[in-house]
Amino acid sequence: MVKKIIIANWKMSPQSHKMAEDIVKNILFGIKKIKSKPEIVLCPPYVWLTDFSHKIKQVKWGAQDVFWESSGAYTGEISAGMLKSSGVTHIIVGHSERRGSLGETDDMINKKIRAALKAGLKTVLCVGERSRSEPDFYNFIKDELFADLAGVSGRLAKNLLIAYEPLWAIGTGDTPEPDDIFEMATYIRRNIFDILGKKAAYEIPVLYGGSVDAKNAAGFLRAKGVNGLLVGGASLVPNEFVGIVRASHGI
């Protein structure tokens, strides 16, 4: 049985260090007695991240973004090397909120992916269509994958993960059916085969994200081709997130 991975994307929350500490403490307490735990990655905002990543080892730690240069006069940016030296193991790149709200382009995402992979960080590339009513939504995913992974070698791809997050499902409560997720996971792997080769297509984990909660997590995890979950708002509610982790047991 392949070990699942559950990634918590806290986005720009919570609003105080004390609140962040309480969430972490309650999550750690809640998962303590769960047998056969999945790989758990918590991705708080930068301002809380390195405090936790230096001292808490029961879970892994991820960042919500990274800059593509290793050093230099780039005010406000943080490099992959800085994060790795702080105990961070994972990076989220290309989330739809950064693409949409912050104008992040495929070229920028591509440079971030290559920098993160080169630094040896597990790199989670987010892709997803705006709407299923658009006739070319499959091609939309294909275009994202080909642009974002341009120039990535098969050797570096061992640290790549793909998170399928349909934009219409993020924070809406609307979710695709398991068969639809399986179809998309298969389509993603087919494109990975064309971009990175057979080994990468077989081995790269594909995650699902979009309105994931404790009630629907098991259904998503049972969908064929899904290796884990990228969780948003529910990851800030300890009981809810622990329920998601528990849902992975035995799947």
JSON list of C-alpha atoms in Angstrom, two decimals:
[
{"chain": "A", "resi": 1, "resn": "MET", "atom": "CA", "xyz": [0.00, 0.00, 0.00]},
{"chain": "A", "resi": 2, "resn": "VAL", "atom": "CA", "xyz": [1.45, 3.36, -1.09]},
{"chain": "A", "resi": 3, "resn": "LYS", "atom": "CA", "xyz": [1.62, 5.88, 1.73]},
{"chain": "A", "resi": 4, "resn": "LYS", "atom": "CA", "xyz": [-0.74, 8.80, 1.20]},
{"chain": "A", "resi": 5, "resn": "ILE", "atom": "CA", "xyz": [0.30, 12.43, 1.69]},
{"chain": "A", "resi": 6, "resn": "ILE", "atom": "CA", "xyz": [-1.87, 15.12, 3.31]},
{"chain": "A", "resi": 7, "resn": "ILE", "atom": "CA", "xyz": [-0.72, 18.73, 2.83]},
{"chain": "A", "resi": 8, "resn": "ALA", "atom": "CA", "xyz": [-2.23, 21.60, 4.84]},
{"chain": "A", "resi": 9, "resn": "ASN", "atom": "CA", "xyz": [-2.21, 24.97, 3.08]},
{"chain": "A", "resi": 10, "resn": "TRP", "atom": "CA", "xyz": [-2.96, 27.59, 5.73]},
{"chain": "A", "resi": 11, "resn": "LYS", "atom": "CA", "xyz": [-2.80, 30.47, 3.25]},
{"chain": "A", "resi": 12, "resn": "MET", "atom": "CA", "xyz": [-2.75, 33.84, 5.11]},
{"chain": "A", "resi": 13, "resn": "SER", "atom": "CA", "xyz": [-3.99, 32.42, 8.42]},
{"chain": "A", "resi": 14, "resn": "PRO", "atom": "CA", "xyz": [-4.07, 32.42, 11.42]},
{"chain": "A", "resi": 15, "resn": "GLN", "atom": "CA", "xyz": [-3.60, 36.01, 12.53]},
{"chain": "A", "resi": 16, "resn": "SER", "atom": "CA", "xyz": [-1.37, 35.46, 15.58]},
{"chain": "A", "resi": 17, "resn": "HIS", "atom": "CA", "xyz": [1.53, 33.25, 16.63]},
{"chain": "A", "resi": 18, "resn": "LYS", "atom": "CA", "xyz": [-0.48, 32.01, 19.62]},
{"chain": "A", "resi": 19, "resn": "MET", "atom": "CA", "xyz": [-3.28, 30.86, 17.34]},
{"chain": "A", "resi": 20, "resn": "ALA", "atom": "CA", "xyz": [-0.77, 29.09, 15.08]},
{"chain": "A", "resi": 21, "resn": "GLU", "atom": "CA", "xyz": [0.82, 27.38, 18.08]},
{"chain": "A", "resi": 22, "resn": "ASP", "atom": "CA", "xyz": [-2.58, 26.19, 19.31]},
{"chain": "A", "resi": 23, "resn": "ILE", "atom": "CA", "xyz": [-3.48, 24.74, 15.92]},
{"chain": "A", "resi": 24, "resn": "VAL", "atom": "CA", "xyz": [-0.18, 22.86, 15.68]},
{"chain": "A", "resi": 25, "resn": "LYS", "atom": "CA", "xyz": [-0.43, 21.61, 19.26]},
{"chain": "A", "resi": 26, "resn": "ASN", "atom": "CA", "xyz": [-3.96, 20.30, 18.75]},
{"chain": "A", "resi": 27, "resn": "ILE", "atom": "CA", "xyz": [-3.11, 18.66, 15.43]},
{"chain": "A", "resi": 28, "resn": "LEU", "atom": "CA", "xyz": [-0.10, 16.90, 16.95]},
{"chain": "A", "resi": 29, "resn": "PHE", "atom": "CA", "xyz": [-2.20, 15.72, 19.88]},
{"chain": "A", "resi": 30, "resn": "GLY", "atom": "CA", "xyz": [-4.96, 14.50, 17.58]},
{"chain": "A", "resi": 31, "resn": "ILE", "atom": "CA", "xyz": [-2.74, 12.48, 15.24]},
{"chain": "A", "resi": 32, "resn": "LYS", "atom": "CA", "xyz": [-0.66, 10.95, 18.02]},
{"chain": "A", "resi": 33, "resn": "LYS", "atom": "CA", "xyz": [-2.73, 7.77, 18.33]},
{"chain": "A", "resi": 34, "resn": "ILE", "atom": "CA", "xyz": [-3.49, 7.29, 14.64]},
{"chain": "A", "resi": 35, "resn": "LYS", "atom": "CA", "xyz": [-1.77, 4.17, 13.36]},
{"chain": "A", "resi": 36, "resn": "SER", "atom": "CA", "xyz": [-0.28, 4.03, 9.87]},
{"chain": "A", "resi": 37, "resn": "LYS", "atom": "CA", "xyz": [-0.36, 7.79, 9.47]},
{"chain": "A", "resi": 38, "resn": "PRO", "atom": "CA", "xyz": [0.05, 9.32, 6.04]},
{"chain": "A", "resi": 39, "resn": "GLU", "atom": "CA", "xyz": [2.86, 11.75, 5.37]},
{"chain": "A", "resi": 40, "resn": "ILE", "atom": "CA", "xyz": [1.67, 15.04, 6.89]},
{"chain": "A", "resi": 41, "resn": "VAL", "atom": "CA", "xyz": [2.95, 18.42, 5.69]},
{"chain": "A", "resi": 42, "resn": "LEU", "atom": "CA", "xyz": [1.88, 21.69, 7.32]},
{"chain": "A", "resi": 43, "resn": "CYS", "atom": "CA", "xyz": [2.32, 24.91, 5.32]},
{"chain": "A", "resi": 44, "resn": "PRO", "atom": "CA", "xyz": [1.78, 27.95, 7.55]},
{"chain": "A", "resi": 45, "resn": "PRO", "atom": "CA", "xyz": [2.66, 31.52, 6.51]},
{"chain": "A", "resi": 46, "resn": "TYR", "atom": "CA", "xyz": [6.38, 32.32, 6.41]},
{"chain": "A", "resi": 47, "resn": "VAL", "atom": "CA", "xyz": [6.20, 34.36, 9.61]},
{"chain": "A", "resi": 48, "resn": "TRP", "atom": "CA", "xyz": [5.25, 31.24, 11.63]},
{"chain": "A", "resi": 49, "resn": "LEU", "atom": "CA", "xyz": [6.89, 28.59, 9.45]},
{"chain": "A", "resi": 50, "resn": "THR", "atom": "CA", "xyz": [10.54, 28.63, 10.48]},
{"chain": "A", "resi": 51, "resn": "ASP", "atom": "CA", "xyz": [9.77, 28.82, 14.18]},
{"chain": "A", "resi": 52, "resn": "PHE", "atom": "CA", "xyz": [7.97, 25.49, 13.90]},
{"chain": "A", "resi": 53, "resn": "SER", "atom": "CA", "xyz": [10.20, 23.84, 11.29]},
{"chain": "A", "resi": 54, "resn": "HIS", "atom": "CA", "xyz": [13.30, 24.19, 13.47]},
{"chain": "A", "resi": 55, "resn": "LYS", "atom": "CA", "xyz": [11.84, 22.47, 16.50]},
{"chain": "A", "resi": 56, "resn": "ILE", "atom": "CA", "xyz": [8.86, 20.25, 15.60]},
{"chain": "A", "resi": 57, "resn": "LYS", "atom": "CA", "xyz": [9.70, 17.01, 13.81]},
{"chain": "A", "resi": 58, "resn": "GLN", "atom": "CA", "xyz": [6.51, 14.92, 14.15]},
{"chain": "A", "resi": 59, "resn": "VAL", "atom": "CA", "xyz": [5.28, 16.37, 10.84]},
{"chain": "A", "resi": 60, "resn": "LYS", "atom": "CA", "xyz": [6.95, 17.85, 7.79]},
{"chain": "A", "resi": 61, "resn": "TRP", "atom": "CA", "xyz": [6.91, 21.54, 6.94]},
{"chain": "A", "resi": 62, "resn": "GLY", "atom": "CA", "xyz": [6.21, 23.29, 3.67]},
{"chain": "A", "resi": 63, "resn": "ALA", "atom": "CA", "xyz": [6.20, 26.82, 2.28]},
{"chain": "A", "resi": 64, "resn": "GLN", "atom": "CA", "xyz": [3.41, 28.34, 0.19]},
{"chain": "A", "resi": 65, "resn": "ASP", "atom": "CA", "xyz": [5.77, 29.96, -2.29]},
{"chain": "A", "resi": 66, "resn": "VAL", "atom": "CA", "xyz": [9.44, 30.41, -3.19]},
{"chain": "A", "resi": 67, "resn": "PHE", "atom": "CA", "xyz": [11.58, 32.73, -5.33]},
{"chain": "A", "resi": 68, "resn": "TRP", "atom": "CA", "xyz": [13.60, 31.42, -8.26]},
{"chain": "A", "resi": 69, "resn": "GLU", "atom": "CA", "xyz": [16.92, 33.15, -7.57]},
{"chain": "A", "resi": 70, "resn": "SER", "atom": "CA", "xyz": [19.30, 31.74, -4.95]},
{"chain": "A", "resi": 71, "resn": "SER", "atom": "CA", "xyz": [20.35, 35.15, -3.61]},
{"chain": "A", "resi": 72, "resn": "GLY", "atom": "CA", "xyz": [20.48, 38.83, -4.52]},
{"chain": "A", "resi": 73, "resn": "ALA", "atom": "CA", "xyz": [18.69, 42.16, -4.24]},
{"chain": "A", "resi": 74, "resn": "TYR", "atom": "CA", "xyz": [15.12, 40.84, -4.32]},
{"chain": "A", "resi": 75, "resn": "THR", "atom": "CA", "xyz": [13.31, 42.64, -1.53]},
{"chain": "A", "resi": 76, "resn": "GLY", "atom": "CA", "xyz": [10.80, 40.48, 0.30]},
{"chain": "A", "resi": 77, "resn": "GLU", "atom": "CA", "xyz": [11.69, 37.23, -1.47]},
{"chain": "A", "resi": 78, "resn": "ILE", "atom": "CA", "xyz": [12.86, 33.93, 0.04]},
{"chain": "A", "resi": 79, "resn": "SER", "atom": "CA", "xyz": [15.02, 31.37, -1.77]},
{"chain": "A", "resi": 80, "resn": "ALA", "atom": "CA", "xyz": [14.70, 27.60, -1.88]},
{"chain": "A", "resi": 81, "resn": "GLY", "atom": "CA", "xyz": [18.08, 27.27, -0.18]},
{"chain": "A", "resi": 82, "resn": "MET", "atom": "CA", "xyz": [16.98, 29.45, 2.73]},
{"chain": "A", "resi": 83, "resn": "LEU", "atom": "CA", "xyz": [13.89, 27.33, 3.23]},
{"chain": "A", "resi": 84, "resn": "LYS", "atom": "CA", "xyz": [15.76, 24.04, 3.00]},
{"chain": "A", "resi": 85, "resn": "SER", "atom": "CA", "xyz": [18.32, 25.20, 5.58]},
{"chain": "A", "resi": 86, "resn": "SER", "atom": "CA", "xyz": [15.42, 26.03, 7.91]},
{"chain": "A", "resi": 87, "resn": "GLY", "atom": "CA", "xyz": [14.06, 22.48, 7.91]},
{"chain": "A", "resi": 88, "resn": "VAL", "atom": "CA", "xyz": [11.44, 23.02, 5.20]},
{"chain": "A", "resi": 89, "resn": "THR", "atom": "CA", "xyz": [10.93, 19.98, 2.95]},
{"chain": "A", "resi": 90, "resn": "HIS", "atom": "CA", "xyz": [8.03, 20.95, 0.65]},
{"chain": "A", "resi": 91, "resn": "ILE", "atom": "CA", "xyz": [7.05, 23.91, -1.54]},
{"chain": "A", "resi": 92, "resn": "ILE", "atom": "CA", "xyz": [3.65, 24.75, -3.03]},
{"chain": "A", "resi": 93, "resn": "VAL", "atom": "CA", "xyz": [4.01, 26.41, -6.45]},
{"chain": "A", "resi": 94, "resn": "GLY", "atom": "CA", "xyz": [1.44, 27.73, -8.90]},
{"chain": "A", "resi": 95, "resn": "HIS", "atom": "CA", "xyz": [-1.61, 27.85, -6.64]},
{"chain": "A", "resi": 96, "resn": "SER", "atom": "CA", "xyz": [-4.57, 29.35, -8.46]},
{"chain": "A", "resi": 97, "resn": "GLU", "atom": "CA", "xyz": [-4.83, 32.16, -5.90]},
{"chain": "A", "resi": 98, "resn": "ARG", "atom": "CA", "xyz": [-1.32, 33.29, -6.79]},
{"chain": "A", "resi": 99, "resn": "ARG", "atom": "CA", "xyz": [-1.96, 32.87, -10.50]},
{"chain": "A", "resi": 100, "resn": "GLY", "atom": "CA", "xyz": [-5.21, 34.83, -10.31]},
{"chain": "A", "resi": 101, "resn": "SER", "atom": "CA", "xyz": [-4.78, 37.42, -7.56]},
{"chain": "A", "resi": 102, "resn": "LEU", "atom": "CA", "xyz": [-1.04, 38.08, -7.87]},
{"chain": "A", "resi": 103, "resn": "GLY", "atom": "CA", "xyz": [-0.57, 37.73, -11.62]},
{"chain": "A", "resi": 104, "resn": "GLU", "atom": "CA", "xyz": [1.82, 34.80, -11.41]},
{"chain": "A", "resi": 105, "resn": "THR", "atom": "CA", "xyz": [2.62, 33.59, -14.92]},
{"chain": "A", "resi": 106, "resn": "ASP", "atom": "CA", "xyz": [3.61, 30.16, -16.20]},
{"chain": "A", "resi": 107, "resn": "ASP", "atom": "CA", "xyz": [7.12, 31.49, -16.84]},
{"chain": "A", "resi": 108, "resn": "MET", "atom": "CA", "xyz": [7.45, 32.57, -13.20]},
{"chain": "A", "resi": 109, "resn": "ILE", "atom": "CA", "xyz": [6.04, 29.27, -11.98]},
{"chain": "A", "resi": 110, "resn": "ASN", "atom": "CA", "xyz": [8.44, 27.34, -14.21]},
{"chain": "A", "resi": 111, "resn": "LYS", "atom": "CA", "xyz": [11.44, 29.18, -12.76]},
{"chain": "A", "resi": 112, "resn": "LYS", "atom": "CA", "xyz": [10.21, 28.56, -9.21]},
{"chain": "A", "resi": 113, "resn": "ILE", "atom": "CA", "xyz": [9.71, 24.86, -9.88]},
{"chain": "A", "resi": 114, "resn": "ARG", "atom": "CA", "xyz": [13.18, 24.43, -11.33]},
{"chain": "A", "resi": 115, "resn": "ALA", "atom": "CA", "xyz": [14.78, 26.33, -8.43]},
{"chain": "A", "resi": 116, "resn": "ALA", "atom": "CA", "xyz": [12.90, 24.30, -5.80]},
{"chain": "A", "resi": 117, "resn": "LEU", "atom": "CA", "xyz": [13.66, 20.96, -7.46]},
{"chain": "A", "resi": 118, "resn": "LYS", "atom": "CA", "xyz": [17.32, 21.88, -7.90]},
{"chain": "A", "resi": 119, "resn": "ALA", "atom": "CA", "xyz": [17.49, 22.62, -4.16]},
{"chain": "A", "resi": 120, "resn": "GLY", "atom": "CA", "xyz": [16.14, 19.14, -3.42]},
{"chain": "A", "resi": 121, "resn": "LEU", "atom": "CA", "xyz": [12.75, 20.29, -2.14]},
{"chain": "A", "resi": 122, "resn": "LYS", "atom": "CA", "xyz": [9.55, 18.33, -2.69]},
{"chain": "A", "resi": 123, "resn": "THR", "atom": "CA", "xyz": [7.70, 20.60, -5.10]},
{"chain": "A", "resi": 124, "resn": "VAL", "atom": "CA", "xyz": [3.91, 20.61, -5.35]},
{"chain": "A", "resi": 125, "resn": "LEU", "atom": "CA", "xyz": [2.71, 22.05, -8.66]},
{"chain": "A", "resi": 126, "resn": "CYS", "atom": "CA", "xyz": [-0.94, 23.11, -8.58]},
{"chain": "A", "resi": 127, "resn": "VAL", "atom": "CA", "xyz": [-3.00, 22.87, -11.77]},
{"chain": "A", "resi": 128, "resn": "GLY", "atom": "CA", "xyz": [-6.73, 23.11, -12.38]},
{"chain": "A", "resi": 129, "resn": "GLU", "atom": "CA", "xyz": [-9.41, 24.31, -14.76]},
{"chain": "A", "resi": 130, "resn": "ARG", "atom": "CA", "xyz": [-11.59, 27.37, -14.15]},
{"chain": "A", "resi": 131, "resn": "SER", "atom": "CA", "xyz": [-14.81, 25.65, -15.17]},
{"chain": "A", "resi": 132, "resn": "ARG", "atom": "CA", "xyz": [-15.95, 22.26, -16.42]},
{"chain": "A", "resi": 133, "resn": "SER", "atom": "CA", "xyz": [-18.41, 23.98, -18.74]},
{"chain": "A", "resi": 134, "resn": "GLU", "atom": "CA", "xyz": [-15.53, 25.18, -20.91]},
{"chain": "A", "resi": 135, "resn": "PRO", "atom": "CA", "xyz": [-15.13, 22.73, -23.83]},
{"chain": "A", "resi": 136, "resn": "ASP", "atom": "CA", "xyz": [-11.32, 22.85, -23.74]},
{"chain": "A", "resi": 137, "resn": "PHE", "atom": "CA", "xyz": [-10.74, 22.44, -20.00]},
{"chain": "A", "resi": 138, "resn": "TYR", "atom": "CA", "xyz": [-8.53, 19.38, -20.57]},
{"chain": "A", "resi": 139, "resn": "ASN", "atom": "CA", "xyz": [-6.30, 21.40, -22.88]},
{"chain": "A", "resi": 140, "resn": "PHE", "atom": "CA", "xyz": [-6.14, 24.12, -20.22]},
{"chain": "A", "resi": 141, "resn": "ILE", "atom": "CA", "xyz": [-4.55, 21.58, -17.82]},
{"chain": "A", "resi": 142, "resn": "LYS", "atom": "CA", "xyz": [-2.25, 20.30, -20.57]},
{"chain": "A", "resi": 143, "resn": "ASP", "atom": "CA", "xyz": [-1.03, 23.81, -21.37]},
{"chain": "A", "resi": 144, "resn": "GLU", "atom": "CA", "xyz": [-0.30, 24.49, -17.68]},
{"chain": "A", "resi": 145, "resn": "LEU", "atom": "CA", "xyz": [1.69, 21.27, -17.32]},
{"chain": "A", "resi": 146, "resn": "PHE", "atom": "CA", "xyz": [3.76, 21.76, -20.47]},
{"chain": "A", "resi": 147, "resn": "ALA", "atom": "CA", "xyz": [4.54, 25.41, -19.66]},
{"chain": "A", "resi": 148, "resn": "ASP", "atom": "CA", "xyz": [5.22, 24.94, -15.96]},
{"chain": "A", "resi": 149, "resn": "LEU", "atom": "CA", "xyz": [7.45, 21.88, -16.41]},
{"chain": "A", "resi": 150, "resn": "ALA", "atom": "CA", "xyz": [9.44, 23.09, -19.43]},
{"chain": "A", "resi": 151, "resn": "GLY", "atom": "CA", "xyz": [13.12, 22.29, -18.98]},
{"chain": "A", "resi": 152, "resn": "VAL", "atom": "CA", "xyz": [12.60, 20.06, -15.94]},
{"chain": "A", "resi": 153, "resn": "SER", "atom": "CA", "xyz": [14.70, 16.91, -16.17]},
{"chain": "A", "resi": 154, "resn": "GLY", "atom": "CA", "xyz": [13.52, 13.42, -15.37]},
{"chain": "A", "resi": 155, "resn": "ARG", "atom": "CA", "xyz": [16.23, 13.24, -12.72]},
{"chain": "A", "resi": 156, "resn": "LEU", "atom": "CA", "xyz": [14.80, 16.20, -10.80]},
{"chain": "A", "resi": 157, "resn": "ALA", "atom": "CA", "xyz": [11.22, 15.01, -11.28]},
{"chain": "A", "resi": 158, "resn": "LYS", "atom": "CA", "xyz": [11.63, 12.48, -8.46]},
{"chain": "A", "resi": 159, "resn": "ASN", "atom": "CA", "xyz": [10.76, 15.33, -6.06]},
{"chain": "A", "resi": 160, "resn": "LEU", "atom": "CA", "xyz": [7.75, 16.57, -8.02]},
{"chain": "A", "resi": 161, "resn": "LEU", "atom": "CA", "xyz": [4.10, 16.25, -6.97]},
{"chain": "A", "resi": 162, "resn": "ILE", "atom": "CA", "xyz": [1.06, 17.44, -8.92]},
{"chain": "A", "resi": 163, "resn": "ALA", "atom": "CA", "xyz": [-1.98, 18.82, -7.09]},
{"chain": "A", "resi": 164, "resn": "TYR", "atom": "CA", "xyz": [-5.18, 18.88, -9.12]},
{"chain": "A", "resi": 165, "resn": "GLU", "atom": "CA", "xyz": [-7.26, 21.77, -7.77]},
{"chain": "A", "resi": 166, "resn": "PRO", "atom": "CA", "xyz": [-10.21, 22.73, -9.98]},
{"chain": "A", "resi": 167, "resn": "LEU", "atom": "CA", "xyz": [-10.77, 26.45, -9.41]},
{"chain": "A", "resi": 168, "resn": "TRP", "atom": "CA", "xyz": [-14.54, 26.03, -9.27]},
{"chain": "A", "resi": 169, "resn": "ALA", "atom": "CA", "xyz": [-14.17, 23.69, -6.27]},
{"chain": "A", "resi": 170, "resn": "ILE", "atom": "CA", "xyz": [-11.84, 25.83, -4.12]},
{"chain": "A", "resi": 171, "resn": "GLY", "atom": "CA", "xyz": [-13.73, 27.14, -1.10]},
{"chain": "A", "resi": 172, "resn": "THR", "atom": "CA", "xyz": [-17.12, 26.63, -2.76]},
{"chain": "A", "resi": 173, "resn": "GLY", "atom": "CA", "xyz": [-18.27, 23.31, -1.33]},
{"chain": "A", "resi": 174, "resn": "ASP", "atom": "CA", "xyz": [-18.70, 21.99, -4.88]},
{"chain": "A", "resi": 175, "resn": "THR", "atom": "CA", "xyz": [-16.57, 18.97, -5.67]},
{"chain": "A", "resi": 176, "resn": "PRO", "atom": "CA", "xyz": [-16.00, 16.66, -8.65]},
{"chain": "A", "resi": 177, "resn": "GLU", "atom": "CA", "xyz": [-17.09, 13.03, -8.58]},
{"chain": "A", "resi": 178, "resn": "PRO", "atom": "CA", "xyz": [-14.43, 10.35, -7.88]},
{"chain": "A", "resi": 179, "resn": "ASP", "atom": "CA", "xyz": [-14.67, 9.14, -11.49]},
{"chain": "A", "resi": 180, "resn": "ASP", "atom": "CA", "xyz": [-13.98, 12.68, -12.72]},
{"chain": "A", "resi": 181, "resn": "ILE", "atom": "CA", "xyz": [-10.95, 12.92, -10.43]},
{"chain": "A", "resi": 182, "resn": "PHE", "atom": "CA", "xyz": [-9.67, 9.55, -11.68]},
{"chain": "A", "resi": 183, "resn": "GLU", "atom": "CA", "xyz": [-10.09, 10.73, -15.27]},
{"chain": "A", "resi": 184, "resn": "MET", "atom": "CA", "xyz": [-8.13, 13.89, -14.56]},
{"chain": "A", "resi": 185, "resn": "ALA", "atom": "CA", "xyz": [-5.40, 12.03, -12.64]},
{"chain": "A", "resi": 186, "resn": "THR", "atom": "CA", "xyz": [-5.02, 9.70, -15.63]},
{"chain": "A", "resi": 187, "resn": "TYR", "atom": "CA", "xyz": [-4.91, 12.67, -18.01]},
{"chain": "A", "resi": 188, "resn": "ILE", "atom": "CA", "xyz": [-2.26, 14.37, -15.87]},
{"chain": "A", "resi": 189, "resn": "ARG", "atom": "CA", "xyz": [-0.11, 11.22, -15.88]},
{"chain": "A", "resi": 190, "resn": "ARG", "atom": "CA", "xyz": [-0.49, 10.90, -19.64]},
{"chain": "A", "resi": 191, "resn": "ASN", "atom": "CA", "xyz": [0.89, 14.40, -20.06]},
{"chain": "A", "resi": 192, "resn": "ILE", "atom": "CA", "xyz": [3.66, 13.78, -17.53]},
{"chain": "A", "resi": 193, "resn": "PHE", "atom": "CA", "xyz": [4.62, 10.78, -19.67]},
{"chain": "A", "resi": 194, "resn": "ASP", "atom": "CA", "xyz": [4.98, 13.08, -22.69]},
{"chain": "A", "resi": 195, "resn": "ILE", "atom": "CA", "xyz": [6.92, 15.71, -20.73]},
{"chain": "A", "resi": 196, "resn": "LEU", "atom": "CA", "xyz": [9.09, 13.69, -18.34]},
{"chain": "A", "resi": 197, "resn": "GLY", "atom": "CA", "xyz": [8.87, 10.07, -19.43]},
{"chain": "A", "resi": 198, "resn": "LYS", "atom": "CA", "xyz": [7.40, 6.76, -18.30]},
{"chain": "A", "resi": 199, "resn": "LYS", "atom": "CA", "xyz": [9.12, 6.54, -14.90]},
{"chain": "A", "resi": 200, "resn": "ALA", "atom": "CA", "xyz": [7.92, 10.00, -13.84]},
{"chain": "A", "resi": 201, "resn": "ALA", "atom": "CA", "xyz": [4.39, 9.34, -15.09]},
{"chain": "A", "resi": 202, "resn": "TYR", "atom": "CA", "xyz": [4.21, 6.21, -12.96]},
{"chain": "A", "resi": 203, "resn": "GLU", "atom": "CA", "xyz": [5.89, 7.54, -9.82]},
{"chain": "A", "resi": 204, "resn": "ILE", "atom": "CA", "xyz": [4.86, 11.20, -9.44]},
{"chain": "A", "resi": 205, "resn": "PRO", "atom": "CA", "xyz": [2.13, 11.53, -6.78]},
{"chain": "A", "resi": 206, "resn": "VAL", "atom": "CA", "xyz": [-1.10, 13.19, -7.86]},
{"chain": "A", "resi": 207, "resn": "LEU", "atom": "CA", "xyz": [-3.05, 14.94, -5.10]},
{"chain": "A", "resi": 208, "resn": "TYR", "atom": "CA", "xyz": [-6.58, 16.32, -5.07]},
{"chain": "A", "resi": 209, "resn": "GLY", "atom": "CA", "xyz": [-7.50, 19.69, -3.57]},
{"chain": "A", "resi": 210, "resn": "GLY", "atom": "CA", "xyz": [-10.71, 21.71, -3.46]},
{"chain": "A", "resi": 211, "resn": "SER", "atom": "CA", "xyz": [-13.27, 21.89, -0.61]},
{"chain": "A", "resi": 212, "resn": "VAL", "atom": "CA", "xyz": [-11.72, 18.90, 1.17]},
{"chain": "A", "resi": 213, "resn": "ASP", "atom": "CA", "xyz": [-13.10, 18.16, 4.65]},
{"chain": "A", "resi": 214, "resn": "ALA", "atom": "CA", "xyz": [-13.29, 15.28, 7.11]},
{"chain": "A", "resi": 215, "resn": "LYS", "atom": "CA", "xyz": [-16.56, 14.03, 5.60]},
{"chain": "A", "resi": 216, "resn": "ASN", "atom": "CA", "xyz": [-15.45, 13.77, 1.98]},
{"chain": "A", "resi": 217, "resn": "ALA", "atom": "CA", "xyz": [-11.72, 13.03, 2.42]},
{"chain": "A", "resi": 218, "resn": "ALA", "atom": "CA", "xyz": [-12.07, 9.24, 2.33]},
{"chain": "A", "resi": 219, "resn": "GLY", "atom": "CA", "xyz": [-14.02, 9.40, -0.92]},
{"chain": "A", "resi": 220, "resn": "PHE", "atom": "CA", "xyz": [-11.34, 11.50, -2.57]},
{"chain": "A", "resi": 221, "resn": "LEU", "atom": "CA", "xyz": [-8.56, 9.26, -1.27]},
{"chain": "A", "resi": 222, "resn": "ARG", "atom": "CA", "xyz": [-10.33, 6.17, -2.63]},
{"chain": "A", "resi": 223, "resn": "ALA", "atom": "CA", "xyz": [-10.50, 7.70, -6.11]},
{"chain": "A", "resi": 224, "resn": "LYS", "atom": "CA", "xyz": [-8.20, 5.73, -8.38]},
{"chain": "A", "resi": 225, "resn": "GLY", "atom": "CA", "xyz": [-4.95, 7.50, -9.16]},
{"chain": "A", "resi": 226, "resn": "VAL", "atom": "CA", "xyz": [-5.10, 9.84, -6.15]},
{"chain": "A", "resi": 227, "resn": "ASN", "atom": "CA", "xyz": [-2.11, 9.70, -3.80]},
{"chain": "A", "resi": 228, "resn": "GLY", "atom": "CA", "xyz": [-3.13, 12.35, -1.30]},
{"chain": "A", "resi": 229, "resn": "LEU", "atom": "CA", "xyz": [-4.85, 15.65, -0.58]},
{"chain": "A", "resi": 230, "resn": "LEU", "atom": "CA", "xyz": [-4.06, 19.36, -0.54]},
{"chain": "A", "resi": 231, "resn": "VAL", "atom": "CA", "xyz": [-6.29, 20.83, 2.16]},
{"chain": "A", "resi": 232, "resn": "GLY", "atom": "CA", "xyz": [-7.18, 24.51, 2.56]},
{"chain": "A", "resi": 233, "resn": "GLY", "atom": "CA", "xyz": [-9.58, 25.96, 5.13]},
{"chain": "A", "resi": 234, "resn": "ALA", "atom": "CA", "xyz": [-10.24, 22.66, 6.91]},
{"chain": "A", "resi": 235, "resn": "SER", "atom": "CA", "xyz": [-6.55, 22.40, 7.82]},
{"chain": "A", "resi": 236, "resn": "LEU", "atom": "CA", "xyz": [-6.94, 25.37, 10.20]},
{"chain": "A", "resi": 237, "resn": "VAL", "atom": "CA", "xyz": [-9.54, 23.48, 12.27]},
{"chain": "A", "resi": 238, "resn": "PRO", "atom": "CA", "xyz": [-7.60, 20.83, 14.22]},
{"chain": "A", "resi": 239, "resn": "ASN", "atom": "CA", "xyz": [-10.50, 18.37, 14.69]},
{"chain": "A", "resi": 240, "resn": "GLU", "atom": "CA", "xyz": [-11.38, 18.65, 11.02]},
{"chain": "A", "resi": 241, "resn": "PHE", "atom": "CA", "xyz": [-7.80, 18.16, 9.84]},
{"chain": "A", "resi": 242, "resn": "VAL", "atom": "CA", "xyz": [-7.24, 15.24, 12.21]},
{"chain": "A", "resi": 243, "resn": "GLY", "atom": "CA", "xyz": [-10.42, 13.71, 10.77]},
{"chain": "A", "resi": 244, "resn": "ILE", "atom": "CA", "xyz": [-8.94, 14.04, 7.29]},
{"chain": "A", "resi": 245, "resn": "VAL", "atom": "CA", "xyz": [-5.73, 12.35, 8.44]},
{"chain": "A", "resi": 246, "resn": "ARG", "atom": "CA", "xyz": [-7.76, 9.60, 10.10]},
{"chain": "A", "resi": 247, "resn": "ALA", "atom": "CA", "xyz": [-9.75, 9.09, 6.89]},
{"chain": "A", "resi": 248, "resn": "SER", "atom": "CA", "xyz": [-6.56, 8.00, 5.13]},
{"chain": "A", "resi": 249, "resn": "HIS", "atom": "CA", "xyz": [-6.07, 5.04, 7.47]},
{"chain": "A", "resi": 250, "resn": "GLY", "atom": "CA", "xyz": [-6.30, 1.77, 5.58]},
{"chain": "A", "resi": 251, "resn": "ILE", "atom": "CA", "xyz": [-6.73, 3.39, 2.15]}
]
